[in-house]
Each structure stands twice: as structure tokens, then as C-alpha cells.
Tab-separated table of C-alpha atoms in Angstrom:
chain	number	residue	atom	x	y	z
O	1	UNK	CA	-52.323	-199.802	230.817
O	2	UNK	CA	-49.439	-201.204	232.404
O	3	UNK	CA	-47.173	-198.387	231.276
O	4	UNK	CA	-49.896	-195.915	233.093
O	5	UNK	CA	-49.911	-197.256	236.007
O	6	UNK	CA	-45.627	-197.285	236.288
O	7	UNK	CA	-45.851	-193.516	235.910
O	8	UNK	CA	-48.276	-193.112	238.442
O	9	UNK	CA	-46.011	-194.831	240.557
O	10	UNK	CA	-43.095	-193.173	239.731
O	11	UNK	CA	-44.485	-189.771	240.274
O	12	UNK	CA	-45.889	-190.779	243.283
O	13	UNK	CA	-42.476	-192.152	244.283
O	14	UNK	CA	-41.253	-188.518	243.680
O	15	UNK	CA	-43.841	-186.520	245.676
O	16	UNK	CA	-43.371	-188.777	248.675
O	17	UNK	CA	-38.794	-188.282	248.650
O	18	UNK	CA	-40.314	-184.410	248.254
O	19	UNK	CA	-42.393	-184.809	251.551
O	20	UNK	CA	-40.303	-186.745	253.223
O	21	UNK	CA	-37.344	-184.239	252.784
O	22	UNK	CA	-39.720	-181.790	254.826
O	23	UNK	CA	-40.675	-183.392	257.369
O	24	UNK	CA	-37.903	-185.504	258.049
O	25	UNK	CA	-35.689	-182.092	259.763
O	26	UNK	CA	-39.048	-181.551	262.046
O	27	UNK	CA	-38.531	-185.039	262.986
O	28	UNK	CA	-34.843	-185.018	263.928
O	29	UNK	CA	-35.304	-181.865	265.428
O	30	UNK	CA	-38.182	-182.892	267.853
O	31	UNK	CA	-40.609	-181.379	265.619
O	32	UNK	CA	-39.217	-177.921	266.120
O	33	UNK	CA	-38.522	-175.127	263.668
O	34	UNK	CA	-34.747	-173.880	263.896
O	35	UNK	CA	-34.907	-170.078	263.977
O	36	UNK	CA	-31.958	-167.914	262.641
O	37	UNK	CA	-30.672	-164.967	264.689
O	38	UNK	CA	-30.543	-161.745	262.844
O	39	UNK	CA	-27.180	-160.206	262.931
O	40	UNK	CA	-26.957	-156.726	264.496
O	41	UNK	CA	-26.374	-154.034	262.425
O	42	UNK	CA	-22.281	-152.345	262.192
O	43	UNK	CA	-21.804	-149.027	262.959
O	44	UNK	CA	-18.880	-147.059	263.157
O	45	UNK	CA	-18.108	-144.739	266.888
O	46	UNK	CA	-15.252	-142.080	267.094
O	47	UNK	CA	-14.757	-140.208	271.011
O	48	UNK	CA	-15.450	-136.491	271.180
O	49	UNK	CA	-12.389	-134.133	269.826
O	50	UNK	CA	-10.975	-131.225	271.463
O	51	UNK	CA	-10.878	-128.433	268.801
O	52	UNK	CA	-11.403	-124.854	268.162
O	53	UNK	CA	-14.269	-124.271	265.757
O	54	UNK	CA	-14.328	-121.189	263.296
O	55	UNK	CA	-17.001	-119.613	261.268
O	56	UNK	CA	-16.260	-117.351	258.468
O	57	UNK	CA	-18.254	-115.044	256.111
O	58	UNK	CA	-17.222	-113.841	253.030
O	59	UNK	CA	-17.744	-110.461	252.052
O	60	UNK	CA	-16.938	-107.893	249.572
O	61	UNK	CA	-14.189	-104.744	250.637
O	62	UNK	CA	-12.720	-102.000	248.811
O	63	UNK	CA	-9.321	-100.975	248.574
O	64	UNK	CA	-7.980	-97.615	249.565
O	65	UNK	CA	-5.144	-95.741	250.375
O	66	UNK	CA	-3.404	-96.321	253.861
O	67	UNK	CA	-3.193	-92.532	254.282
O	68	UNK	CA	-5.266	-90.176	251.781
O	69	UNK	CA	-4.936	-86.565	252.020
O	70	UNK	CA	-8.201	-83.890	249.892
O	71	UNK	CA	-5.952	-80.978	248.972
O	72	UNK	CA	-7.844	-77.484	248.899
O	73	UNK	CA	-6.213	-74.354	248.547
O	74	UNK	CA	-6.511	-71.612	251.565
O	75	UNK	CA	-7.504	-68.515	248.700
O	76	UNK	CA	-9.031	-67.977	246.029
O	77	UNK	CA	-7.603	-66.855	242.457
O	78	UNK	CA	-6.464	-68.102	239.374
O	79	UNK	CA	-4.591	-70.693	238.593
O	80	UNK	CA	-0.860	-69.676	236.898
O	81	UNK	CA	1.030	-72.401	237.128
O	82	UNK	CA	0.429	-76.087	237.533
O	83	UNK	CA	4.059	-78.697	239.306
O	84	UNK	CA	2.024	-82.093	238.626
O	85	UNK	CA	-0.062	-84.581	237.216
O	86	UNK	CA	-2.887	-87.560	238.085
O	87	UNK	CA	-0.005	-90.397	238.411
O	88	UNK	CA	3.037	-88.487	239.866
O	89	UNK	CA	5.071	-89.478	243.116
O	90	UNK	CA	5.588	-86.466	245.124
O	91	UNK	CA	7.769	-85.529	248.265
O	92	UNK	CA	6.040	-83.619	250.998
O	93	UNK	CA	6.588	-79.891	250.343
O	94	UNK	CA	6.422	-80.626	246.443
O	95	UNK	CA	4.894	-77.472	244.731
O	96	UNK	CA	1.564	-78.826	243.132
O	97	UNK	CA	0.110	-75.419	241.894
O	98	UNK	CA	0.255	-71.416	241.909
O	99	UNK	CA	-2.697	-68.981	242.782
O	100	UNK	CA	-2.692	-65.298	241.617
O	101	UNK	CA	-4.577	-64.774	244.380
O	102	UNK	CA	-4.630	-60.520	244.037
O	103	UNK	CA	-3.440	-60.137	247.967
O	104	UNK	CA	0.015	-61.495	247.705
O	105	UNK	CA	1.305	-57.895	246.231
O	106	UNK	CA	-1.214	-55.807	248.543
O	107	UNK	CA	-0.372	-57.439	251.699
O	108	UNK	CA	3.522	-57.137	250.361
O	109	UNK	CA	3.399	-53.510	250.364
O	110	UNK	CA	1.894	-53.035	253.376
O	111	UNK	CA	4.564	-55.491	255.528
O	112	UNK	CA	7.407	-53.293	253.465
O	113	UNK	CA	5.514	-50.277	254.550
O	114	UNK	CA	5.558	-51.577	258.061
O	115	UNK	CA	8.832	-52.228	258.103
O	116	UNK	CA	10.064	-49.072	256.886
O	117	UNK	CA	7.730	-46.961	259.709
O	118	UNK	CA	9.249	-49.468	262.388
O	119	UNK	CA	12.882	-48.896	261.510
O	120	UNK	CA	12.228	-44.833	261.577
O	121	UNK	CA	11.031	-45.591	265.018
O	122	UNK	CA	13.866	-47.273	266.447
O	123	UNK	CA	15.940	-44.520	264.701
O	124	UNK	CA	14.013	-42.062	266.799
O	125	UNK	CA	14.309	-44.011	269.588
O	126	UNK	CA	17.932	-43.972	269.423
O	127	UNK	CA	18.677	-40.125	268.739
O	128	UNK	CA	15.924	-40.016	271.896
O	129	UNK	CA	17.873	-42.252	273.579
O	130	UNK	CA	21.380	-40.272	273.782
O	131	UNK	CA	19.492	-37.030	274.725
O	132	UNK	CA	17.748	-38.565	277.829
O	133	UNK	CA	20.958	-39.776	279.240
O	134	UNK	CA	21.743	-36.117	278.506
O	135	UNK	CA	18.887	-34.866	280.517
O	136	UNK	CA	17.429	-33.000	277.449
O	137	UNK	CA	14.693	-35.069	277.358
O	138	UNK	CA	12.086	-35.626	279.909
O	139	UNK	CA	11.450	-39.345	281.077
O	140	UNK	CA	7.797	-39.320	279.718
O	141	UNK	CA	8.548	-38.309	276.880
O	142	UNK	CA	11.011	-40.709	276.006
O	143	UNK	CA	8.763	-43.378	277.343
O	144	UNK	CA	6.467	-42.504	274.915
O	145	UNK	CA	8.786	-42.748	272.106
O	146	UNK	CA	10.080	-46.649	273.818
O	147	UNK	CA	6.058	-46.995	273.300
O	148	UNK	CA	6.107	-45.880	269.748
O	149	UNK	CA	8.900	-48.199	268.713
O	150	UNK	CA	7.086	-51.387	270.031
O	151	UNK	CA	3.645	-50.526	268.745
O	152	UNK	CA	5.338	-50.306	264.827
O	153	UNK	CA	7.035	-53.949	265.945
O	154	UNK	CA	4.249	-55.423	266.238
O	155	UNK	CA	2.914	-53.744	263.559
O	156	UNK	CA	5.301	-55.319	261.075
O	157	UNK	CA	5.577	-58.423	262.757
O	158	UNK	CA	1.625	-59.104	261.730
O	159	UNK	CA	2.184	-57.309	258.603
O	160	UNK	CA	4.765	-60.265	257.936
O	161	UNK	CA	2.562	-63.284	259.100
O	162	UNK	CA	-0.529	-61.777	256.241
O	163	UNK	CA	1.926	-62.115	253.485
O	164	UNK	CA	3.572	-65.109	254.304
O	165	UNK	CA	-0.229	-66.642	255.012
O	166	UNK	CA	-1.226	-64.817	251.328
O	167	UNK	CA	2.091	-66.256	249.696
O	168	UNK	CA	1.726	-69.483	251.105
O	169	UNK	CA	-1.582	-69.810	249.985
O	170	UNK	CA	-0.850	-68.587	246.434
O	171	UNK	CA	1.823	-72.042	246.126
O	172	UNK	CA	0.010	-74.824	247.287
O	173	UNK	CA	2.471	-77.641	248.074
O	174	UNK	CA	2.050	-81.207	248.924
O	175	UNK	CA	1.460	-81.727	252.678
O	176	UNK	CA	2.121	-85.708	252.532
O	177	UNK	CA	4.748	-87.690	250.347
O	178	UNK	CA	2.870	-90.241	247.979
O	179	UNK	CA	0.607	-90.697	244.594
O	180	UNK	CA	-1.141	-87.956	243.018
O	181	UNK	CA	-4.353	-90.122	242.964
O	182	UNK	CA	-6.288	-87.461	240.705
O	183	UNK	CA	-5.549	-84.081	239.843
O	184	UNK	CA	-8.763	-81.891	239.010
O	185	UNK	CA	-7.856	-78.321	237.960
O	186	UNK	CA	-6.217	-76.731	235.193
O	187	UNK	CA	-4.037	-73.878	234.053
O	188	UNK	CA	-6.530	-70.642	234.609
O	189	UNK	CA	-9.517	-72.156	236.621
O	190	UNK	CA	-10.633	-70.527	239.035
O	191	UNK	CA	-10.307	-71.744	242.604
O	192	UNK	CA	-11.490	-71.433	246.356
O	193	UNK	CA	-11.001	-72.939	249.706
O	194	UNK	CA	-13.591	-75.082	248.736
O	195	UNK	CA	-12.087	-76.390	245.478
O	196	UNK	CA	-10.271	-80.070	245.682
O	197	UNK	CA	-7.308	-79.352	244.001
O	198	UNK	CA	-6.054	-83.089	244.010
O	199	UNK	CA	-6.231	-86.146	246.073
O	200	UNK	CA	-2.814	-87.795	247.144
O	201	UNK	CA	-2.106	-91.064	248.967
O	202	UNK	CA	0.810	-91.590	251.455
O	203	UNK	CA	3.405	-94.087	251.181
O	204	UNK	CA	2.877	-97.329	252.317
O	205	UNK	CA	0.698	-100.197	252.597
O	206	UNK	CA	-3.119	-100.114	251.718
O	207	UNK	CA	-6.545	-100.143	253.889
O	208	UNK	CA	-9.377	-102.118	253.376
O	209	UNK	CA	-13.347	-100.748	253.691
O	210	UNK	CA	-16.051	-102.831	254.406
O	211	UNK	CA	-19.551	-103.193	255.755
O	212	UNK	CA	-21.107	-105.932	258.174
O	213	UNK	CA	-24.223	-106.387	259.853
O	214	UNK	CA	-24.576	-107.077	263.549
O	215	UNK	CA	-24.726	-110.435	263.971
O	216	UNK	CA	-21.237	-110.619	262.290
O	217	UNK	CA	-19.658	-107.259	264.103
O	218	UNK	CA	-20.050	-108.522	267.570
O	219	UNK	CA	-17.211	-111.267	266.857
O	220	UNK	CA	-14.819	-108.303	265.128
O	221	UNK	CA	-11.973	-106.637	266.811
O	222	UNK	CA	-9.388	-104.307	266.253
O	223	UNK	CA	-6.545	-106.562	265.792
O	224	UNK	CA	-7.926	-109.521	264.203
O	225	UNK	CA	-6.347	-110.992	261.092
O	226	UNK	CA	-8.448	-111.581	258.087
O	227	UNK	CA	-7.421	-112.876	254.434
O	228	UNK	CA	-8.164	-110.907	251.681
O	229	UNK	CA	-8.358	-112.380	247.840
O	230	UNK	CA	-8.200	-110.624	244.463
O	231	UNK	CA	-7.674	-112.230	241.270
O	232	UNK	CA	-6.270	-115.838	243.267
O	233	UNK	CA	-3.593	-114.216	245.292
O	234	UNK	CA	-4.535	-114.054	249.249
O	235	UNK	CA	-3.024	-111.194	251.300
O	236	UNK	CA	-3.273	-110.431	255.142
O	237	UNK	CA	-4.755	-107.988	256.702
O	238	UNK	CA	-5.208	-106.539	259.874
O	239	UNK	CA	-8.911	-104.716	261.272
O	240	UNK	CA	-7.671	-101.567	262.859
O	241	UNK	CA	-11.173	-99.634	263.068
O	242	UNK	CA	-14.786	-101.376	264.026
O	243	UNK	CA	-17.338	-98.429	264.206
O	244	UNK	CA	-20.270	-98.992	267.293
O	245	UNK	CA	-22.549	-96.729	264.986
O	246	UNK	CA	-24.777	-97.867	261.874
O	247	UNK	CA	-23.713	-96.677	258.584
O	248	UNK	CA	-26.647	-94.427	257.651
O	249	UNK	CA	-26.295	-95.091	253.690
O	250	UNK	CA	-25.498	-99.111	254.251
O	251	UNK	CA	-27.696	-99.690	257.375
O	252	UNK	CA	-24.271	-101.532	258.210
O	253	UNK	CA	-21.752	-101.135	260.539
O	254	UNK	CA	-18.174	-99.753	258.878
O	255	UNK	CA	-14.761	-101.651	259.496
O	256	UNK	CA	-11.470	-100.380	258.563
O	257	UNK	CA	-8.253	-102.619	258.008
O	258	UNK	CA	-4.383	-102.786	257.393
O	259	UNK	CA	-3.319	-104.500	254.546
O	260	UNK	CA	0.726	-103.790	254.702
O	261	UNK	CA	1.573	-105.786	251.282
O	262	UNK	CA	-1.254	-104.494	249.677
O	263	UNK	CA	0.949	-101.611	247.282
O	264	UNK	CA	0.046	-104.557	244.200
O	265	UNK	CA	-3.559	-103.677	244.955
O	266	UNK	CA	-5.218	-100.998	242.941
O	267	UNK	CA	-7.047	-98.225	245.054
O	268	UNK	CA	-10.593	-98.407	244.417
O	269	UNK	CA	-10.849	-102.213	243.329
O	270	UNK	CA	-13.479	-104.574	244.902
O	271	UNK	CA	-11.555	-107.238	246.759
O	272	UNK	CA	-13.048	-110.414	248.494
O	273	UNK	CA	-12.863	-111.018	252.097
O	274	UNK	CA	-12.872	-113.255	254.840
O	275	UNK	CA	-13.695	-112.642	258.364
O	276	UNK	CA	-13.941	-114.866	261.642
O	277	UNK	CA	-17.211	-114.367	262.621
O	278	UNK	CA	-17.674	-116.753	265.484
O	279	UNK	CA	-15.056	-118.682	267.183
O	280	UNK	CA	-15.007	-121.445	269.755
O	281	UNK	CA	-11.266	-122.257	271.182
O	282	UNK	CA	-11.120	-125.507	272.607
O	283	UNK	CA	-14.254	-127.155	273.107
O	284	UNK	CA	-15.438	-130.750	273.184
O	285	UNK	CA	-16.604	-131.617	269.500
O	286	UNK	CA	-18.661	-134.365	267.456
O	287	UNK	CA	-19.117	-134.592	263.766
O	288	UNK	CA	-21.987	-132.537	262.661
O	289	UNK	CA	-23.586	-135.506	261.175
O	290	UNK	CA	-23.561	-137.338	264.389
O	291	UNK	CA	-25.855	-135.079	266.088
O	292	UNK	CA	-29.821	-135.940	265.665
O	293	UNK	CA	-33.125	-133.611	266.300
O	294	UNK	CA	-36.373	-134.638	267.938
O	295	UNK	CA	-38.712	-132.059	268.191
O	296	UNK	CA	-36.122	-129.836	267.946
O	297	UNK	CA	-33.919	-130.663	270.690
O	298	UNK	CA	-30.815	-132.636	270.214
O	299	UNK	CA	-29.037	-135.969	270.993
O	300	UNK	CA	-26.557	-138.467	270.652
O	301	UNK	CA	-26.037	-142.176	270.610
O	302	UNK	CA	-22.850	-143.413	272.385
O	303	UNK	CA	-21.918	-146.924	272.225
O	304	UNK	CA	-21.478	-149.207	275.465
O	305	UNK	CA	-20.613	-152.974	275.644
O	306	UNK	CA	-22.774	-153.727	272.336
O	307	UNK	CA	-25.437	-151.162	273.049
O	308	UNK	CA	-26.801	-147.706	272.252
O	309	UNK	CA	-27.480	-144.551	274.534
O	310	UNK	CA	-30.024	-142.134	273.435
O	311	UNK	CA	-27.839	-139.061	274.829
O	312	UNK	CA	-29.815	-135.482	275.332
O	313	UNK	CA	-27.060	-132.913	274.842
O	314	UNK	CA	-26.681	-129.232	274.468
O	315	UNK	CA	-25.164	-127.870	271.291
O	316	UNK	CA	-23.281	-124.646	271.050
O	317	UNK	CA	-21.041	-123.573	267.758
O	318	UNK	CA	-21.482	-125.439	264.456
O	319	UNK	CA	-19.708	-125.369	261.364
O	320	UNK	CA	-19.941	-127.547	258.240
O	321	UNK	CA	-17.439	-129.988	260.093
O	322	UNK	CA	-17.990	-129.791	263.665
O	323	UNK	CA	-20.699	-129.168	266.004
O	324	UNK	CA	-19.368	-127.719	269.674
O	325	UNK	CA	-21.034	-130.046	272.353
O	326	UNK	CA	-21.624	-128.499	275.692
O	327	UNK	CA	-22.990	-130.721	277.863
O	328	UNK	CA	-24.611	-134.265	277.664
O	329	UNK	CA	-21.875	-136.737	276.977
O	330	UNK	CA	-17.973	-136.615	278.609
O	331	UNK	CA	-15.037	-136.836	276.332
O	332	UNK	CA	-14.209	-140.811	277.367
O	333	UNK	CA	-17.798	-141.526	275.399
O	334	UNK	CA	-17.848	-143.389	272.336
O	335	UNK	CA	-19.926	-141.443	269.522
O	336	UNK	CA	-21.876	-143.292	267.109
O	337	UNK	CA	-20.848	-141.976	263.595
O	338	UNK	CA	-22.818	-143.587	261.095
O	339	UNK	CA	-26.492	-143.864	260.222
O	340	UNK	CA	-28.818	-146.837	260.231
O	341	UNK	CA	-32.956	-146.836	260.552
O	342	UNK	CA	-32.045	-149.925	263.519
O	343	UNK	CA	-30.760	-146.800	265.951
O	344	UNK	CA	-32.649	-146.478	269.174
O	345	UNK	CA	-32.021	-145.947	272.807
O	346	UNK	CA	-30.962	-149.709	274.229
O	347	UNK	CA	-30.599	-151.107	270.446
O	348	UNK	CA	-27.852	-154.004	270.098
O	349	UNK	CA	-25.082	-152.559	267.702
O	350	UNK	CA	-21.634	-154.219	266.423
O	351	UNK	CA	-18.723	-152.271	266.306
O	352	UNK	CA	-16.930	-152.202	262.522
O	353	UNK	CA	-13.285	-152.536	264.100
O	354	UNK	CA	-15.102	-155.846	266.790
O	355	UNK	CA	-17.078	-156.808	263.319
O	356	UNK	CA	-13.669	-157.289	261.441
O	357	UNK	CA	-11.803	-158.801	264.180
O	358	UNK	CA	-14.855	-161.417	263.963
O	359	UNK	CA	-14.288	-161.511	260.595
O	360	UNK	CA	-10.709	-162.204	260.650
O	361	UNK	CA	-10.856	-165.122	263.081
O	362	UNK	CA	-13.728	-167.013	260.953
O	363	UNK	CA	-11.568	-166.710	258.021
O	364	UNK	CA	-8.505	-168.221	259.941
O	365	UNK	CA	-10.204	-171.140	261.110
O	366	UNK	CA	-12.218	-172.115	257.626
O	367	UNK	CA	-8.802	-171.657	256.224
O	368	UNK	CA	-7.263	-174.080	258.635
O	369	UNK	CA	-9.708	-176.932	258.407
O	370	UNK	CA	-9.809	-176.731	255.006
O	371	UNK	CA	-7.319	-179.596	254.186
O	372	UNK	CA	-8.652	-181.782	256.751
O	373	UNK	CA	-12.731	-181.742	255.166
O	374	UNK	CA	-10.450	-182.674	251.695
O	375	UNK	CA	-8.490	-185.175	252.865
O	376	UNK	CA	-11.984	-187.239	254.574
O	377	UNK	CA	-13.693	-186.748	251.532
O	378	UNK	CA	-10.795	-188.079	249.092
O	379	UNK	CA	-10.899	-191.249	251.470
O	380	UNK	CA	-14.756	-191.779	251.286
């Protein structure tokens, strides 16, 4: 019974130190509760950037000769004699093929038939000529002779230009220096004006073809430098053509370019490219991530003296990086540049680099009354 009642005791003993422990703050404290502040959160702010923002597309080109030349023959006949093959370098002037074209002997004759009527005439002329200084011949009728003698000139003289035209077009010759590209005829075909004999391209650097649609060709120019891959090696190029019409088979609008290094690069081949697109040269910029949207339109939180600004701004050219910021904030403004759900217009914000300074000092002074809190308690 007596051992009962001592644990009763005790446990009451227990309950009350418990109680008392509670209450006894509220006490000291006049009975109020001590409230802890909530620490503002830490963000991070950067000011605006003056930079020139890029956009590029990549698209797919093909590689072709700087200068290509369709060679066609101006008769028709049979092939006698062939100078080349797909894969040769040829000199302009190069004999690439002969044509018995059945003219060149007719339209020989009848220049050395002309020829032989005009020099009977200017014999004539001269025996004509002696007599009417004579008097023995009247002045018409030497006139008439005079006549004679330039009528079978110029009869020759066009005699001359059909055979060279008919023996130039029997020996069809290279009109640019370069690569035989392909050669498509052989020894006895038949051929016509409208037969590609071969296809050569000129010395030199290579072009570039490729197709864009009109959002992209409105920031193209002749002039403008793009980079062109194939197989990891980049090489420059230059756009020299940017068509204004629509590519009827592509639905795309055709741009040419100057690649003058390009003689590694195999004509035909699918290269990558890379084109400017957009560009904005030196404009006032924020990180992209920076930048929030309320009901579509967008805004930005500056810091000020421990608190946030709700900015409304007006965004113009964005990248992955960047986003160009017209109007809204100045270039003196801090921009916040990290993300918390505590952001609102007016909310109180601590600054990472003010946050670490705070840091710093609270470190420095623990550290310095360290020894001292020691020392008392070794003496207690």
C-alpha cells in the first residue's frame, strides 16, 4: 500500500515539472506567445544585357557546280569520233566529239565553187579595166562588170560562213574549261540539236541549292554568310541568288549560294545548312527564363530595396538563350532570375549575394565568441 501510494506521487511529481515547463515561458513572458519571423525567400537578379540575338534554321542543300554548261550539238548526224570521257578535265576549245553531219562536203563545194566564179570575175574586171582607160569600153558597161565582181564577193563570202557554220558544227568542242560531269553518247549514235551531248562544270569553287519558305526568306540576302556541314567538316558560304517567285514543284522559294572551298564537295551530294533567319543587333536582353505569361501577355519582376516589381513589358526576338525586351523595364533594372511560388508584385525578397554577406558576418561573430562561452562554462 505504501509502495502505491510513492508511485502515485512520483508520477504526479513528473506531470507537474512537465506542466510547469509550459507554462512557466508564458509566465516570464507576460503570458505571451513569442512568434518567429519567417525568413524571406533568396533569389538571384542579373541587369538587362546588350546583345545581338540570332535565330537559325537548319536545312537541307545540294551541291552543284559553280558554273555548269548542257552541251548540244548545232546538226544533226552521226557520231565518228568521240575526244573524251565522264571524268576528264578539259580546256575550253577541247574537241569532245565529231558529226558526219552530210553538209560539211556539200556546202564545201559550193564555197570552192564560189570562189572560183568570184576570181573569174575580178579577172574580167581587170582585162575590163585596161580597155576602159583605153576608151574601148563604154562606162556602163564596165560598171556593170564592177557590179558583177561584187555580187560573186559576196557570194563566196556567205558561201564561206555555211561551211565554216557546217564544219564547226560537225566538231563539237568544249565551250568552258572544267569536269566532264557525264558524257551520254557513243561512237555512231545518232544526234540533233536537241541531243545533250555531255554536261561539264567550270573551274572553281561550288554552289549551293536550296529551298525555304517565307517566313524564313524575308530575313535572306544576297550576301549573307551561312555555314554549310557535310560529314563534320563546316565550310562557308556565301547566298548570291534569293528568287521573289515560288518554286512551282517545292511551293518554296529557291536560293542560290557560293561556296569557294567547296572543290572537296561532291556535285550532287545533300549537304546540311544553316541560315540566319532572324536577327536582332543590339538590343536590351533578359534570360528567356526570366520572362513570365499571364493571360498571354508578359512581365517581369525587378528587384528594389528588398522588394519585387510586377513589370508589364513588350517582348520582341527570342531564342533558346535570350529574349529581346522592348519596352517595360530600363537597362539600370535589376532582373529577377530565379523561380520561387513566393513571387508577386510588392513581395519581400533577399538577394543571394546580401543573403551571403549575412551569412558571412554571423559566422564571424559565433566564431569570435566562441572561446569566451568556453572559458565561463569551464569556470562554473
Amino acid at each position: 500500500m505504501t509502495k502505491k501510494k510513492v508511485f502515485i506521487i512520483a508520477g504526479t511529481v513528473v506531470v507537474v515539472a512537465v506542466l510547469a515547463g509550459l507554462v512557466l515561458p508564458k509566465i516570464l513572458s507576460g503570458g505571451k506567445e513569442e512568434l518567429v519571423a519567417e525568413a524571406p525567400p533568396v533569389v538571384t537578379a542579373e541587369k538587362p544585357q546588350t546583345r545581338t540575338i540570332e535565330i537559325s534554321n537548319e536545312l537541307i542543300g545540294t551541291i552543284e557546280p559553280d558554273s555548269i554548261v548542257h552541251v548540244t550539238p548545232l546538226g544533226s548526224g552521226e557520231v565518228t569520233n568521240i575526244g573524251v570521257k565522264t571524268g576528264d578535265t578539259v580546256t575550253a576549245g577541247q574537241l569532245l566529239c565529231v558529226i558526219d553531219t552530210k553538209q560539211v562536203e556539200s556546202t564545201r563545194i559550193s564555197m570552192e565553187t564560189s570562189r572560183i566564179t568570184y576570181e573569174d570575175a575580178k579577172r574580167n574586171l581587170d582585162r575590163y579595166t585596161v580597155l576602159h582607160a583605153a576608151g574601148d569600153v563604154a562606162d556602163a558597161d564596165y560598171q556593170s562588170t564592177v557590179d558583177k565582181v561584187e555580187t560573186a564577193r559576196l557570194q563566196y563570202e556567205n558561201a564561206k560562213i555555211l561551211y565554216n557554220n557546217q564544219l564547226e558544227g560537225s566538231q563539237v568542242t568544249a565551250p568552258i574549261s572544267g569536269k566532264v560531269e557525264s558524257f551520254d553518247i557513243s561512237l555512231h549514235d545518232m544526234i540533233s540539236p536537241q541531243t545533250t551531248i555531255c554536261v561539264i562544270s567550270g573551274d572553281g569553287g561550288k554552289s549551293l541549292t536550296f529551298y525555304v519558305s517565307e517566313r524564313i526568306i524575308s530575313g535572306l540576302k544576297a550576301g549573307d554568310a551561312i555555314r554549310v556541314e557535310k560529314n563534320g567538316t563546316d565550310h562557308e558560304a556565301t547566298i548570291t541568288e534569293v528568287s521573289t517567285m515560288v518554286d512551282s514543284g517545292s511551293g518554296l522559294f529557291k536560293v542560290k549560294a557560293s561556296i569557294p572551298a567547296g572543290d572537296t564537295l561532291a556535285t550532287g551530294t545533300s549537304v546540311k545548312l544553316y541560315v540566319t533567319a532572324q536577327k536582332a543587333e543590339n538590343v536590351l536582353t533578359v534570360p528567356v527564363d526570366s520572362v513570365y505569361y499571364e493571360s498571354g501577355d508578359p512581365f517581369i519582376y525587378t528587384y528594389s530595396n528588398g522588394t519585387l516589381k510586377k513589370n508589364a513589358v513588350t517582348i520582341g526576338l527570342t531564342n533558346n538563350e535570350f529574349a529581346e525586351v522592348q519596352s517595360g523595364i530600363s537597362a539600370d533594372d535589376q532582373v529577377i532570375t530565379t523561380w520561387t511560388s513566393e513571387l508577386y508584385d510588392g513581395s519581400k525578397v533577399t538577394l543571394a549575394e546580401e543573403n551571403k554577406q549575412e551569412t558571412t558576418t554571423e559566422t564571424e561573430t559565433t566564431e569570435g565568441n566562441g572561446p569566451e562561452v568556453e572559458t565561463s562554462a569551464s569556470a562554473q
